[in-house]
mmCIF file of C-alpha atoms in Angstrom:
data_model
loop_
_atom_site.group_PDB
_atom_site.id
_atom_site.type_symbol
_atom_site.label_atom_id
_atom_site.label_comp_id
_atom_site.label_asym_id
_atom_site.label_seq_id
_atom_site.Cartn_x
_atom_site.Cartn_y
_atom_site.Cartn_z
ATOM 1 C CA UNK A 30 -88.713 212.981 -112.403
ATOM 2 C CA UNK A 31 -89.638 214.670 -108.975
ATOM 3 C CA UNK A 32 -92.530 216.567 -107.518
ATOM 4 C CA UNK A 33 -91.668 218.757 -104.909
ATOM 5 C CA UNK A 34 -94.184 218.876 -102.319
ATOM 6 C CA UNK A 35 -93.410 220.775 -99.141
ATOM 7 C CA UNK A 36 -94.913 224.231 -97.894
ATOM 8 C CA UNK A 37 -93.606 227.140 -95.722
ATOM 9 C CA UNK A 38 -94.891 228.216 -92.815
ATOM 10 C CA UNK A 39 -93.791 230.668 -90.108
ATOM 11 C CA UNK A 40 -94.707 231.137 -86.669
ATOM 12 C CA UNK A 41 -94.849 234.378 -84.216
ATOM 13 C CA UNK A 42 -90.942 233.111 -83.362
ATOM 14 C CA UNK A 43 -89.902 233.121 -87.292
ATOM 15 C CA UNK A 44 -89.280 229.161 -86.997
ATOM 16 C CA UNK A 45 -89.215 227.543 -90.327
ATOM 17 C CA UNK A 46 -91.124 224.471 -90.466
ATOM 18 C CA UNK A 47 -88.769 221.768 -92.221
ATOM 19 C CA UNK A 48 -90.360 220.986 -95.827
ATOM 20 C CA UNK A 49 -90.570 217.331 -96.611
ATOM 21 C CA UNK A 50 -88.170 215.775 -99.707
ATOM 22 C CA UNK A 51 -89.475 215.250 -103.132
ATOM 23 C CA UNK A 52 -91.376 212.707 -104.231
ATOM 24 C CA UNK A 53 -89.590 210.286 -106.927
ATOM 25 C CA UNK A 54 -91.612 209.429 -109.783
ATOM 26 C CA UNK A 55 -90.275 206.522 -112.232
ATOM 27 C CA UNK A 56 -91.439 204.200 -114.844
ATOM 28 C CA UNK A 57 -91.280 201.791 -117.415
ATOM 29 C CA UNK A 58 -93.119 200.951 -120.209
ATOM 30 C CA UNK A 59 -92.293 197.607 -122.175
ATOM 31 C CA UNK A 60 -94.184 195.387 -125.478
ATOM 32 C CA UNK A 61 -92.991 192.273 -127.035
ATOM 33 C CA UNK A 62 -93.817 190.469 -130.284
ATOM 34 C CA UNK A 63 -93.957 186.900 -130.211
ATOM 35 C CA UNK A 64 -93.872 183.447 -132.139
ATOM 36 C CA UNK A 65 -93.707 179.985 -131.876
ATOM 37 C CA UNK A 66 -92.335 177.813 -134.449
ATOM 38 C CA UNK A 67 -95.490 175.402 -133.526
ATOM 39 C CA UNK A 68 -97.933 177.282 -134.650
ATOM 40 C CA UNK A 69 -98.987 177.372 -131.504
ATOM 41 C CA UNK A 70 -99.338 179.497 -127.714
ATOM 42 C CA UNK A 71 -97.428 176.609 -125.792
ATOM 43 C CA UNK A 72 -96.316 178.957 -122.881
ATOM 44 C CA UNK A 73 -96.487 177.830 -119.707
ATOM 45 C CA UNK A 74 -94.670 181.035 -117.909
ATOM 46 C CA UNK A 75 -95.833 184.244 -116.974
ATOM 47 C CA UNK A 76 -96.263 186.779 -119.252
ATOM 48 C CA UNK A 77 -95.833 185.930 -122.587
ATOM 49 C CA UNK A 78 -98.751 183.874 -123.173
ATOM 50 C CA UNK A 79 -99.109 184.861 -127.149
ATOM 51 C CA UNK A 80 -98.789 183.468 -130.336
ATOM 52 C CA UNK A 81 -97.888 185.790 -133.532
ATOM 53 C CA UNK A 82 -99.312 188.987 -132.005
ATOM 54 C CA UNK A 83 -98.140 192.364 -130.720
ATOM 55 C CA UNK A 84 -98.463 193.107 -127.206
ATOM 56 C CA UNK A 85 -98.238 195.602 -124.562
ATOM 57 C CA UNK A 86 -96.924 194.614 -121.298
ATOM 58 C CA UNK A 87 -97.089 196.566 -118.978
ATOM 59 C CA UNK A 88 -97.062 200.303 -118.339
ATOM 60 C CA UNK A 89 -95.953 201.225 -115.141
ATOM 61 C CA UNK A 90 -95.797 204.412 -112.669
ATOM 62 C CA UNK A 91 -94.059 204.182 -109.004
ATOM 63 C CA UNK A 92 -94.192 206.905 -106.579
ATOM 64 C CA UNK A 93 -91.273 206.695 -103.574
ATOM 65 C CA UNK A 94 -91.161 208.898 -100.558
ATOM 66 C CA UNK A 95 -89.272 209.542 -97.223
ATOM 67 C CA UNK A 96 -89.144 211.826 -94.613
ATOM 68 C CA UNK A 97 -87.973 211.225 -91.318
ATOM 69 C CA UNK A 98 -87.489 207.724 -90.121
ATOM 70 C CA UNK A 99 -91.243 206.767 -92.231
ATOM 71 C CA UNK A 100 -91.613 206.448 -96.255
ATOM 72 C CA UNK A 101 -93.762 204.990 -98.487
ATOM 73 C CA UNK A 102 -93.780 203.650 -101.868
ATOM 74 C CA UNK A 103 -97.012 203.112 -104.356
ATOM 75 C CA UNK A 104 -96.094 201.090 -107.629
ATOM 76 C CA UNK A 105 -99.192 200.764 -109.956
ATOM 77 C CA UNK A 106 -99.318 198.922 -112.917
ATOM 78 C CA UNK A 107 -101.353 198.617 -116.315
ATOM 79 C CA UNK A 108 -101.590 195.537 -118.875
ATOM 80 C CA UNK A 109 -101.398 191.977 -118.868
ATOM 81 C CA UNK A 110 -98.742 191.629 -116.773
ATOM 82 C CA UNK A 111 -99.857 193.654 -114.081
ATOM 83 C CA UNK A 112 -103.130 191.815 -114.231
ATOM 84 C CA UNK A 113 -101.093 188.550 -114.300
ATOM 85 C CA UNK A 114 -99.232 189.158 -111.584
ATOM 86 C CA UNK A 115 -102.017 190.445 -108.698
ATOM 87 C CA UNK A 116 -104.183 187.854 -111.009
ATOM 88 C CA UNK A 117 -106.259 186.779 -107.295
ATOM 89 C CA UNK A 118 -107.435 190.867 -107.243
ATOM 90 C CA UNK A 119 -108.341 190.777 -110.955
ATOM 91 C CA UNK A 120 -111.833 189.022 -110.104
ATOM 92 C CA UNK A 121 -112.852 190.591 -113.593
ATOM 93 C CA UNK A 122 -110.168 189.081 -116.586
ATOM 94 C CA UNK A 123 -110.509 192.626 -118.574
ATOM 95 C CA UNK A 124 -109.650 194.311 -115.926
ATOM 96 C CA UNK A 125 -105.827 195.470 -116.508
ATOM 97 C CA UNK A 126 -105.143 197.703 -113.848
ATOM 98 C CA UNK A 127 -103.275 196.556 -110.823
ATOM 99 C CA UNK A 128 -101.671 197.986 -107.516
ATOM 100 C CA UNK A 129 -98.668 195.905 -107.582
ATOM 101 C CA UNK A 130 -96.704 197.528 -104.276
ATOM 102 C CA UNK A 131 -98.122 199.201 -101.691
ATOM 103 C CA UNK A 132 -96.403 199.699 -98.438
ATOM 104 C CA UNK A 133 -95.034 201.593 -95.504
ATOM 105 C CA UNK A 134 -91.786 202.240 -94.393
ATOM 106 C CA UNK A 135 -90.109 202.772 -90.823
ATOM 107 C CA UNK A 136 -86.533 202.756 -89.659
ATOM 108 C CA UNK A 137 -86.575 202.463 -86.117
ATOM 109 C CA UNK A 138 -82.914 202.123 -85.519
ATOM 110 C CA UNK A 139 -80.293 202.098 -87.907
ATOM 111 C CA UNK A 140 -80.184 198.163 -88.179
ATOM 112 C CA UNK A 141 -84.173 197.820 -87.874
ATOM 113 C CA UNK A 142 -86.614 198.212 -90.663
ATOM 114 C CA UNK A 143 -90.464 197.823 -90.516
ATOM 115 C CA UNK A 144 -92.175 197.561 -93.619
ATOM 116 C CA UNK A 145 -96.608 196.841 -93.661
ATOM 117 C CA UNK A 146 -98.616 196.652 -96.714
ATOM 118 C CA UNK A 147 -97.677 194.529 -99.973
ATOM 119 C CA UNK A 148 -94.601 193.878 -101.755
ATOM 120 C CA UNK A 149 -93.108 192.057 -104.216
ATOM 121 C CA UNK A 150 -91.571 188.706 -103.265
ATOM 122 C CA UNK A 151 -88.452 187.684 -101.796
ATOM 123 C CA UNK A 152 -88.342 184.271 -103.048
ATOM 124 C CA UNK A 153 -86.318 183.984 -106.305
ATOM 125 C CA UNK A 154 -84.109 185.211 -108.681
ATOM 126 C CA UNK A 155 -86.501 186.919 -111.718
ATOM 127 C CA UNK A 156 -88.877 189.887 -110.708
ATOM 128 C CA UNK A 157 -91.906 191.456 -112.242
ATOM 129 C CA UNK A 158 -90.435 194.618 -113.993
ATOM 130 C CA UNK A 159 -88.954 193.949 -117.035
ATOM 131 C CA UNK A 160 -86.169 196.353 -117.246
ATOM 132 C CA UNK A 161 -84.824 194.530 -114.189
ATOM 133 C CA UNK A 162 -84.717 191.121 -115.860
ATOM 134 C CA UNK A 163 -81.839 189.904 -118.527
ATOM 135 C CA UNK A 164 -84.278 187.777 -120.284
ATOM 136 C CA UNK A 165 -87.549 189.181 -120.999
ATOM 137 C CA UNK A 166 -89.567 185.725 -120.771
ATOM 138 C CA UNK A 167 -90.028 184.232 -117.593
ATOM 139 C CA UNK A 168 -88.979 180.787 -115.870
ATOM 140 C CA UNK A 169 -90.941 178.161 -114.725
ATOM 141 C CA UNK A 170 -89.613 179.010 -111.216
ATOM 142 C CA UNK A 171 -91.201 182.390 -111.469
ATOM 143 C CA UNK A 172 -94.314 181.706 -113.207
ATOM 144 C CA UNK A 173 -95.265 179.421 -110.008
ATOM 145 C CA UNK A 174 -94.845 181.981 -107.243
ATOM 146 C CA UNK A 175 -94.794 183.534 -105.285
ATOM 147 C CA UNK A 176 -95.123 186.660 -106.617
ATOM 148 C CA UNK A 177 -96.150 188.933 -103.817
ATOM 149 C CA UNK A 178 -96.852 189.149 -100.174
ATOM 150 C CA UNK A 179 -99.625 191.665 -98.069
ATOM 151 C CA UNK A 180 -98.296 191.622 -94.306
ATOM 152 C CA UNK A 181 -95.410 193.133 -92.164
ATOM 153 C CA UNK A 182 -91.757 192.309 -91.949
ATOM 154 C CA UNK A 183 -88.615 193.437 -90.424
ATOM 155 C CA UNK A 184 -85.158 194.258 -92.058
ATOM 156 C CA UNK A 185 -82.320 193.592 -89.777
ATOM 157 C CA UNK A 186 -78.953 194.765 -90.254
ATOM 158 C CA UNK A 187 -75.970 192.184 -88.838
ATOM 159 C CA UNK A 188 -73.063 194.231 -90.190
ATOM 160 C CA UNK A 189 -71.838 195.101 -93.436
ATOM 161 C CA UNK A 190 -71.702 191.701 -95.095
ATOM 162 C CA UNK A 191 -74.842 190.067 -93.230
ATOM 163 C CA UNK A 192 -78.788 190.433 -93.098
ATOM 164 C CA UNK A 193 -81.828 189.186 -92.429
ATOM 165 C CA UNK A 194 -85.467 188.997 -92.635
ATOM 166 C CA UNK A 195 -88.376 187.702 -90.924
ATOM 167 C CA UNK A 196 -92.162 188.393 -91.534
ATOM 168 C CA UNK A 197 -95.639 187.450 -91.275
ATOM 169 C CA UNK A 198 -98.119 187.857 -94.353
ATOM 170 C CA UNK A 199 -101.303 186.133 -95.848
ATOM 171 C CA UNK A 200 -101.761 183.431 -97.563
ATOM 172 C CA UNK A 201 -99.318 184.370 -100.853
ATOM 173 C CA UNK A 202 -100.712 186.379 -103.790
ATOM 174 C CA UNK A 203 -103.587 187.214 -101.384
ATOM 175 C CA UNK A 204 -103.998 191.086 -101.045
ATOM 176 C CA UNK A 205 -107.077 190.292 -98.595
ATOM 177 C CA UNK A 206 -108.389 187.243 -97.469
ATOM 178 C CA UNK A 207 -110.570 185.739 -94.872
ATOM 179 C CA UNK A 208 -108.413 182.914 -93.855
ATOM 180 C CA UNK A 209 -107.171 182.507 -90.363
ATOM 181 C CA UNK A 210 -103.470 181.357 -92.106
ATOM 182 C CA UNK A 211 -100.518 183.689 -92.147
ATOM 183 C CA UNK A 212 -97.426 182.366 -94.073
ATOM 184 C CA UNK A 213 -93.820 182.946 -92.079
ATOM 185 C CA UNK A 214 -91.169 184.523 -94.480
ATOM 186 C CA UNK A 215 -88.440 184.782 -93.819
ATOM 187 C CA UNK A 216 -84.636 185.302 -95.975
ATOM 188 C CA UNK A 217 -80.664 185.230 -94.764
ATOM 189 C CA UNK A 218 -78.609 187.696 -96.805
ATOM 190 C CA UNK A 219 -74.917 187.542 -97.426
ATOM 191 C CA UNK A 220 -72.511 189.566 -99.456
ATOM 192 C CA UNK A 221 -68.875 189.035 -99.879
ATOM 193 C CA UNK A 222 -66.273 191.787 -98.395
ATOM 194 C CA UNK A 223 -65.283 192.560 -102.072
ATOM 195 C CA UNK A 224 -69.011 193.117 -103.069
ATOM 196 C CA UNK A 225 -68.619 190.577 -105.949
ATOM 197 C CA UNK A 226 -70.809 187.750 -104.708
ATOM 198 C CA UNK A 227 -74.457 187.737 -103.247
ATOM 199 C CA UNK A 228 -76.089 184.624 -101.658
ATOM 200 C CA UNK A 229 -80.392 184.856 -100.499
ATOM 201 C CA UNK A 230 -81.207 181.916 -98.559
ATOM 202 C CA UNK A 231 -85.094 182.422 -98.942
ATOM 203 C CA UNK A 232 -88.448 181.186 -97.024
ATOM 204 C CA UNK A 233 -92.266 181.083 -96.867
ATOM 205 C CA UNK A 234 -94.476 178.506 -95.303
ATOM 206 C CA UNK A 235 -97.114 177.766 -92.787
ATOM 207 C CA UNK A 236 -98.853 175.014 -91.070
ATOM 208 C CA UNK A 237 -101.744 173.478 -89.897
ATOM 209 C CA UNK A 238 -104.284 175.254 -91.438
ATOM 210 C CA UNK A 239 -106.831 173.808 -95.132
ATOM 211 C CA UNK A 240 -106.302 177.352 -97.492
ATOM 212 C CA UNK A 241 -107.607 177.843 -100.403
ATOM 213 C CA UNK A 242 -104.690 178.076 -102.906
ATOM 214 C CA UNK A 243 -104.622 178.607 -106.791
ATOM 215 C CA UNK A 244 -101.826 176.080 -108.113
ATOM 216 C CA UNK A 245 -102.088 177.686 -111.443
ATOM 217 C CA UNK A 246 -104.233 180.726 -112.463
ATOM 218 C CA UNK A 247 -107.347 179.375 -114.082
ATOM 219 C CA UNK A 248 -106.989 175.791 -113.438
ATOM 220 C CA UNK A 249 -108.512 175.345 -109.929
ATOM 221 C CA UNK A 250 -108.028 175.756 -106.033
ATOM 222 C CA UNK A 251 -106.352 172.976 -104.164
ATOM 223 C CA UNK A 252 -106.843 172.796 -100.149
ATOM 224 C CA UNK A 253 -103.147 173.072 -98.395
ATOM 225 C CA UNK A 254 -102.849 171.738 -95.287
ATOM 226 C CA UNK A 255 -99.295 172.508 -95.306
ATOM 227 C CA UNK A 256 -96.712 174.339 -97.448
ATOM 228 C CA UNK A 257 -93.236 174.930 -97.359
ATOM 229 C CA UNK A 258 -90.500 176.373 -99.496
ATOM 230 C CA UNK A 259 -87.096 177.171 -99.653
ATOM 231 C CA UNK A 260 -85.565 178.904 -102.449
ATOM 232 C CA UNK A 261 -81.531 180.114 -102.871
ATOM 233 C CA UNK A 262 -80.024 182.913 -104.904
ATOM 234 C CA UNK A 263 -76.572 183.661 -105.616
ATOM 235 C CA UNK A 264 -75.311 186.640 -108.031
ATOM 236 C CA UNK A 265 -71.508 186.801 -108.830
ATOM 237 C CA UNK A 266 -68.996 188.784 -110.206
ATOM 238 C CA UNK A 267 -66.573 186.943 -112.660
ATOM 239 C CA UNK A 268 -65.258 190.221 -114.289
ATOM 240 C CA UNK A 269 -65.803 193.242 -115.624
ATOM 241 C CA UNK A 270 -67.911 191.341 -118.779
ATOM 242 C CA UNK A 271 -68.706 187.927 -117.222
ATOM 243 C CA UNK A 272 -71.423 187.449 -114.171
ATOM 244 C CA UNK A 273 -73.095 184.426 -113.334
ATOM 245 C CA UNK A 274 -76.686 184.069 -111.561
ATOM 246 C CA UNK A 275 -78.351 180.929 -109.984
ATOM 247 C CA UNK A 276 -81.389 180.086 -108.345
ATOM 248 C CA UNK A 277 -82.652 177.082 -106.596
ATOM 249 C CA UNK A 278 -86.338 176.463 -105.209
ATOM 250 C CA UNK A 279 -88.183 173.579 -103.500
ATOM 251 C CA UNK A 280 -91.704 173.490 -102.422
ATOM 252 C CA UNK A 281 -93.230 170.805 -100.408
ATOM 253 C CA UNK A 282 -97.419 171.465 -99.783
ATOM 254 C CA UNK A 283 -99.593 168.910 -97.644
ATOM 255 C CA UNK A 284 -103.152 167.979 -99.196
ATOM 256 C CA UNK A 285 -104.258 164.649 -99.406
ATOM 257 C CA UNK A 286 -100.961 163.611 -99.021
ATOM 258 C CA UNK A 287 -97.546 165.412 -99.666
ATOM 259 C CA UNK A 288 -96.879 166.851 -102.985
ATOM 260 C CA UNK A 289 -93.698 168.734 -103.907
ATOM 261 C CA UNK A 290 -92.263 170.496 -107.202
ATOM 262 C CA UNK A 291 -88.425 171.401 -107.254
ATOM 263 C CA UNK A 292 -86.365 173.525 -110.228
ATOM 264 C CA UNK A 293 -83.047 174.980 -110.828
ATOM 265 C CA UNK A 294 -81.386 177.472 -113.269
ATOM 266 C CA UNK A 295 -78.101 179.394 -113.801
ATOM 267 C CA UNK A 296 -77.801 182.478 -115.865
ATOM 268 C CA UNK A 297 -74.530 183.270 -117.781
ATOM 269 C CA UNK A 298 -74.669 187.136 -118.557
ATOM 270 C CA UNK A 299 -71.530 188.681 -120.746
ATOM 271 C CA UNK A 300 -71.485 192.509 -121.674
ATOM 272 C CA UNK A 301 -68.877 192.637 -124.005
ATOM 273 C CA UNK A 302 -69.729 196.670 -124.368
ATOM 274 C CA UNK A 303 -71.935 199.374 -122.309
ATOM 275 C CA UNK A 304 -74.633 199.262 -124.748
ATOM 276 C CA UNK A 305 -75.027 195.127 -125.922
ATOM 277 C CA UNK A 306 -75.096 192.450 -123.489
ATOM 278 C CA UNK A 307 -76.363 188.834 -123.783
ATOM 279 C CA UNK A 308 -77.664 185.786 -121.468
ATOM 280 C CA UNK A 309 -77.627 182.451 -121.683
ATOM 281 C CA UNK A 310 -80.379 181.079 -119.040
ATOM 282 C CA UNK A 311 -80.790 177.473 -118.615
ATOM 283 C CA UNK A 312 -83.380 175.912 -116.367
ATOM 284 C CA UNK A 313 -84.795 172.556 -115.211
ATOM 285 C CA UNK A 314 -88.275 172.372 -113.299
ATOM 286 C CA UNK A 315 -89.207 168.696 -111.850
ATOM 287 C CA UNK A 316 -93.261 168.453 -111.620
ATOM 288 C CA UNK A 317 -93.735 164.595 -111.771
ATOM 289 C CA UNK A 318 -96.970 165.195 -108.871
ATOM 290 C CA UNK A 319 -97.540 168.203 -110.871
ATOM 291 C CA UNK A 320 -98.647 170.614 -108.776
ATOM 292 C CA UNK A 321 -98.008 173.423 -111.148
ATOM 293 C CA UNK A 322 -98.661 171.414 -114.967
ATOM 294 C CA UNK A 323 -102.144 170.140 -114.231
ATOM 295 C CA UNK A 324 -102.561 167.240 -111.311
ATOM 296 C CA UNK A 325 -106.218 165.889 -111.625
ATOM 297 C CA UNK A 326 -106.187 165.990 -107.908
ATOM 298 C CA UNK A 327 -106.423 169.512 -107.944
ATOM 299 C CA UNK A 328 -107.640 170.891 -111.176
ATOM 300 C CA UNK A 329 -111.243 171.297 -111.914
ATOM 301 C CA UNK A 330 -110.792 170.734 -115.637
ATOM 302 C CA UNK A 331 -110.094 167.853 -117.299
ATOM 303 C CA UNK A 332 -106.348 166.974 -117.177
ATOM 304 C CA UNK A 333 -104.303 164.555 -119.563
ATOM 305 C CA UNK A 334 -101.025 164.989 -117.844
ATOM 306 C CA UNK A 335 -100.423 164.154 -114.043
ATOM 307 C CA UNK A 336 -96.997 166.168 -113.941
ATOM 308 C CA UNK A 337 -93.642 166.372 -115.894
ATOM 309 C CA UNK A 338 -90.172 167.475 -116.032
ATOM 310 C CA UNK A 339 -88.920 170.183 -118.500
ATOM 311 C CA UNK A 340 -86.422 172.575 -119.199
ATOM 312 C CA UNK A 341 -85.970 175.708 -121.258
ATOM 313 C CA UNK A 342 -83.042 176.985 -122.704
ATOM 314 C CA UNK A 343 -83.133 180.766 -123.419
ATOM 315 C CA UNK A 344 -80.812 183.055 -125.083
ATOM 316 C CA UNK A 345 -81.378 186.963 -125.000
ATOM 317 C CA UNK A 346 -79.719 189.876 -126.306
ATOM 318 C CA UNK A 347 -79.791 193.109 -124.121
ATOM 319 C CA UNK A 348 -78.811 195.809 -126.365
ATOM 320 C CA UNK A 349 -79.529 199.500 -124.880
ATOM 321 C CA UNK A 350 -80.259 201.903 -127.321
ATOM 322 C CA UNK A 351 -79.729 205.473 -125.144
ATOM 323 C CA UNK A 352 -80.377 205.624 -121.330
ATOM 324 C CA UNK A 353 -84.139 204.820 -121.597
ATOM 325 C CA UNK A 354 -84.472 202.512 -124.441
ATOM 326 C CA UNK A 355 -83.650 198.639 -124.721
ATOM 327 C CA UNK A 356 -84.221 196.257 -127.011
ATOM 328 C CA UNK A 357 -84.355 192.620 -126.157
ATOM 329 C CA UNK A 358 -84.395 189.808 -129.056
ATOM 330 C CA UNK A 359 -84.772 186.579 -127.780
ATOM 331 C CA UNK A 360 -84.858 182.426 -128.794
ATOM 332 C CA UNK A 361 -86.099 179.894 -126.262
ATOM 333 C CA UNK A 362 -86.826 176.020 -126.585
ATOM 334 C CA UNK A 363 -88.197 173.989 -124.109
ATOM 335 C CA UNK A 364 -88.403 169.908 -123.747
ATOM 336 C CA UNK A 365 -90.630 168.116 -121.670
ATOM 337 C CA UNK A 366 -90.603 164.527 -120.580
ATOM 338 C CA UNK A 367 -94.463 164.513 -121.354
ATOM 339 C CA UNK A 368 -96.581 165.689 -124.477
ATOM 340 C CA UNK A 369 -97.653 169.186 -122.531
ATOM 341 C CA UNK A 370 -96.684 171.525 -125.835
ATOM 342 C CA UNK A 371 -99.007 171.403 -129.199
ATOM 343 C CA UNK A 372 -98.733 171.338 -132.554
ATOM 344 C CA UNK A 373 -100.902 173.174 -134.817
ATOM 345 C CA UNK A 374 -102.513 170.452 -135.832
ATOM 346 C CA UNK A 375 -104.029 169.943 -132.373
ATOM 347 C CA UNK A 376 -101.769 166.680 -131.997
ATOM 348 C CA UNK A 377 -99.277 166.945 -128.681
ATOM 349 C CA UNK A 378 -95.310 167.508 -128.563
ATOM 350 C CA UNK A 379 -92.536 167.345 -126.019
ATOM 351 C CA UNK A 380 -90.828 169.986 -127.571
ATOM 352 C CA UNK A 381 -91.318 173.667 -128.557
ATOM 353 C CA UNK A 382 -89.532 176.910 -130.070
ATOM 354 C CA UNK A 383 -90.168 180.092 -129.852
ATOM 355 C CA UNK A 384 -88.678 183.391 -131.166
ATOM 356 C CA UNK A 385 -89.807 187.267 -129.308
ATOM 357 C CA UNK A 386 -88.149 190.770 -129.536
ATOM 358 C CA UNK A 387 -89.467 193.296 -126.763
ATOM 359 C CA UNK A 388 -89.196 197.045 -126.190
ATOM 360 C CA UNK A 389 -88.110 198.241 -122.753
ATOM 361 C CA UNK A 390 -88.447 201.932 -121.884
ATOM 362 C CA UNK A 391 -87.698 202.899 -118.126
ATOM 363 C CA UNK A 392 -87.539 206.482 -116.798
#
């Protein structure tokens, strides 16, 4: 969808004045319906956190425009996930509304790009819109940020094969802040000369300054003295059906003393036709100071566990039923090397299944 917007002038000399391009308008609209075998929430991740209900998403609108060596893009976004995701500008928990991108554009040279305002992360492998995800519940890798950044950054152009980025933003998830810290980011890009493999070497962090931090939304604010993190992603080509995905993330913060959390998955995609496709995610997430599942040295709630280790093994089905329309059914289980899942009983569990099926519609 486009919306022309340009005018026509004319001057005493007849000189045209040069209308701008069309704005392009897309979309996406997506649901899900989920339930786990425990009777149950026990859901961690972003996103999905339901038990035996229907649920909307997120509905989403995203205006792009260029003209010149300047664009700009405005992605807004309405629902639970939008809310979820810019959860530190959602002061008020019914409000579902969320500006999830906002930024300029400018291409000073042809291997120079400036970009100010706020943008979805760099750091790892699953994003926030659902029609660009294989599996439509989230990892743990994900789920624990970042998830966006509000500064300014440069694009730089090596050649053909290499990039790289550097940039300056604050404190992550923060769309405005009074903190004195700004977070360097920073990412290496490299793609092979036959186009069929992709490696991110990926990086935020800063130093030296206490910030207030949310380790998990709605369990508390920890003060960093430190962070770091480094996070790798590599897409490949095996064939025309087979691809392979993996990302890697470790993140070290300073409070008290150092803390760190470290995970690891590979995705196994296979499109056997245009229209069905499947992927087999499986992912490991080490929290034994547990930063992200509830550390009583940060949390301001009660806390039972003091970290843990668990994976989740997820299997989705990607089948597209016309250009707009997918359908994505979906089991998952996760382990735990603590009780952090429940029964329905109230008693704890190491273990939990869960079974969803989600609508995608993206124009």
């Amino acid at each position: 969808m486009a919306v022309v917007l340009g005018a026509f002038a004319q001057k005493d000399t007849a000189a045209h004045v040069v209308a701008p391009p069309p704005i392009a308008i897309t979309g996406s609209v997506d649901g899900y319906y989920r339930y786990n075998f425990n009777g149950a929430t026990n859901n961690y991740t972003s996103f999905t956190n339901s038990q035996n209900s229907f649920e909307l998403g997120m509905a989403s609108v995203r205006g792009d425009h260029s003209f010149g060596k300047g664009g700009v893009t405005v992605d807004l976004g309405f629902g639970r996930r939008a809310a979820e995701f810019s959860y530190n500008d959602t002061a008020n928990k019914n409000n579902l509304f969320a500006l999830k991108q906002v930024y300029m554009t400018y291409q000073a040279c042809s291997k120079v790009k400036f970009t100010l305002g706020k943008w979805g992360t760099h750091v790892g492998y699953e994003v926030l819109d659902a029609y660009s995800n294989r599996n439509y519940s989230m990892d743990y890798m994900f789920s624990f940020g970042p998830f966006f950044h509000t500064g300014i950054k440069a694009d730089v152009t090596i050649d053909s094969n290499w990039t790289y980025m550097v940039g300056l933003a604050n404190p992550t998830d923060f769309s405005t802040t009074e903190s004195s810290t700004k977070v360097l980011l920073g990412q290496l890009a490299h793609t092979t000369k036959d186009g069929k493999w992709k490696e991110f070497l990926n990086y935020q962090g800063y130093y030296g300054v206490s910030t207030p931090y949310i380790l998990n939304p709605g369990t508390g604010y920890g003060m960093y003295k430190s962070l770091s993190q480094v996070d790798l992603v590599v897409n490949g080509t095996l064939s025309s059906k087979w691809g392979i995905g993996y990302n890697g993330t470790f993140q070290t913060v300073e409070a008290d003393k150092s803390y760190n959390w470290w995970g690891s998955a590979i995705y196994l995609n296979y499109d056997p036709t245009a229209k069905l496709g499947y992927t087999l995610r499986g992912e490991y997430l080490s929290d034994k100071d547990g930063i992200k599942l509830n550390h009583a040295a940060f949390s301001t709630v009660p806390v039972s566990v003091t970290g843990a280790n668990v994976y989740d093994v997820t299997l989705s089905a990607i089948w597209k039923i016309d250009n707009c329309l997918t359908l994505v059914p979906e089991i998952r289980y996760d382990n735990a090397s603590e009780g952090i899942f429940w029964k329905s009983d109230g008693t704890s569990t190491k273990s939990t299944f869960s079974a969803l099926v989600a609508a995608v519609y993206k124009f």
